[in-house]
Amino acid sequence: MSNHDRHGSSYRPSQFTSLYVANLDPQVSDEALIQIFSGFGKIIRSVRAKDFRGESRGFAFIEFESSDSAEQAVEHMNGSLIGQKVLYVESTPKVDDGEYI
């Protein structure tokens, strides 16, 4: 059964504008991460998870202005080597006020 059959004609996975980015190299700065992903479109928000010491937990959420930008970023960045690690990038529901909905 296709996505069209299960969800109707208006459903498209690319409607998401937020991305989950995992396996981040701790040496890659927040600024570098934003610079890399901004090549796909305007970034509304970027949240990098940090532990109680302020060190990277190895994942982040990036929200784009458009779903097309998010889709392009997933297509081009998932599996990319950034720093010393290969990124895992997927679409995720929107992050709202620091909570995942």
CSV table of C-alpha atoms in Angstrom, one decimal:
chain,number,residue,atom,x,y,z
A,1,MET,CA,0.0,0.0,0.0
A,2,SER,CA,1.4,3.4,-1.0
A,3,ASN,CA,1.5,6.6,1.1
A,4,HIS,CA,-1.2,7.9,-1.2
A,5,ASP,CA,-3.5,4.9,-0.4
A,6,ARG,CA,-3.0,5.2,3.4
A,7,HIS,CA,-3.1,8.9,3.8
A,8,GLY,CA,-5.0,10.4,0.9
A,9,SER,CA,-3.8,12.6,-1.9
A,10,SER,CA,-2.9,15.6,0.3
A,11,TYR,CA,-0.2,13.7,2.3
A,12,ARG,CA,3.4,14.2,1.4
A,13,PRO,CA,6.4,13.3,3.7
A,14,SER,CA,8.1,16.4,2.4
A,15,GLN,CA,5.5,18.7,4.1
A,16,PHE,CA,7.8,18.7,7.1
A,17,THR,CA,10.1,21.7,7.5
A,18,SER,CA,12.1,20.4,10.5
A,19,LEU,CA,15.1,17.9,10.4
A,20,TYR,CA,16.6,15.6,13.0
A,21,VAL,CA,20.4,15.6,12.5
A,22,ALA,CA,22.2,12.8,14.3
A,23,ASN,CA,25.8,11.5,14.6
A,24,LEU,CA,27.2,15.1,14.8
A,25,ASP,CA,31.0,15.4,15.3
A,26,PRO,CA,31.5,17.3,18.5
A,27,GLN,CA,34.2,19.4,16.8
A,28,VAL,CA,31.7,20.8,14.3
A,29,SER,CA,30.5,24.2,15.8
A,30,ASP,CA,26.9,25.4,15.8
A,31,GLU,CA,27.9,28.1,13.4
A,32,ALA,CA,29.5,25.6,11.0
A,33,LEU,CA,26.4,23.4,11.1
A,34,ILE,CA,24.1,26.3,10.3
A,35,GLN,CA,26.4,27.4,7.5
A,36,ILE,CA,26.4,23.9,6.0
A,37,PHE,CA,22.6,23.6,6.1
A,38,SER,CA,21.8,27.2,5.1
A,39,GLY,CA,22.9,26.3,1.6
A,40,PHE,CA,19.5,24.6,1.1
A,41,GLY,CA,17.4,27.5,2.2
A,42,LYS,CA,16.5,29.9,5.0
A,43,ILE,CA,16.9,28.4,8.5
A,44,ILE,CA,14.2,29.5,11.0
A,45,ARG,CA,15.7,27.7,14.0
A,46,SER,CA,18.6,25.5,15.0
A,47,VAL,CA,18.7,23.6,18.3
A,48,ARG,CA,21.8,21.5,19.1
A,49,ALA,CA,21.3,19.2,22.1
A,50,LYS,CA,23.9,19.7,24.8
A,51,ASP,CA,24.6,18.0,28.1
A,52,PHE,CA,24.7,19.7,31.6
A,53,ARG,CA,28.3,20.7,30.9
A,54,GLY,CA,27.4,22.4,27.6
A,55,GLU,CA,29.0,19.7,25.5
A,56,SER,CA,27.3,18.4,22.3
A,57,ARG,CA,25.1,15.3,22.7
A,58,GLY,CA,25.7,14.5,19.0
A,59,PHE,CA,22.3,15.6,17.6
A,60,ALA,CA,20.4,18.7,16.5
A,61,PHE,CA,17.1,19.9,15.1
A,62,ILE,CA,17.0,22.3,12.2
A,63,GLU,CA,13.9,24.1,11.0
A,64,PHE,CA,13.7,25.5,7.5
A,65,GLU,CA,11.3,28.1,6.2
A,66,SER,CA,10.1,25.8,3.4
A,67,SER,CA,9.5,22.0,3.1
A,68,ASP,CA,11.3,22.1,-0.2
A,69,SER,CA,14.5,23.3,1.5
A,70,ALA,CA,14.1,20.6,4.2
A,71,GLU,CA,13.6,17.9,1.6
A,72,GLN,CA,16.7,19.0,-0.4
A,73,ALA,CA,18.8,19.0,2.8
A,74,VAL,CA,17.7,15.4,3.7
A,75,GLU,CA,18.4,14.3,0.2
A,76,HIS,CA,21.9,15.8,0.0
A,77,MET,CA,23.1,15.6,3.6
A,78,ASN,CA,22.0,12.2,4.9
A,79,GLY,CA,25.1,10.0,4.7
A,80,SER,CA,27.5,13.0,4.3
A,81,LEU,CA,30.8,13.0,6.1
A,82,ILE,CA,31.0,16.2,8.2
A,83,GLY,CA,34.1,16.3,10.4
A,84,GLN,CA,35.0,12.8,11.4
A,85,LYS,CA,31.4,11.4,11.3
A,86,VAL,CA,28.7,10.4,8.8
A,87,LEU,CA,25.5,12.3,9.4
A,88,TYR,CA,22.1,10.8,9.7
A,89,VAL,CA,19.4,13.3,8.6
A,90,GLU,CA,15.7,12.8,8.5
A,91,SER,CA,12.5,14.8,8.5
A,92,THR,CA,10.7,15.3,11.8
A,93,PRO,CA,7.6,17.0,13.2
A,94,LYS,CA,8.1,20.7,13.9
A,95,VAL,CA,9.9,21.8,17.1
A,96,ASP,CA,7.7,24.4,19.0
A,97,ASP,CA,9.0,26.4,21.9
A,98,GLY,CA,11.6,23.8,22.7
A,99,GLU,CA,9.2,20.9,22.8
A,100,TYR,CA,8.9,18.3,20.1
A,101,ILE,CA,5.3,18.0,18.8
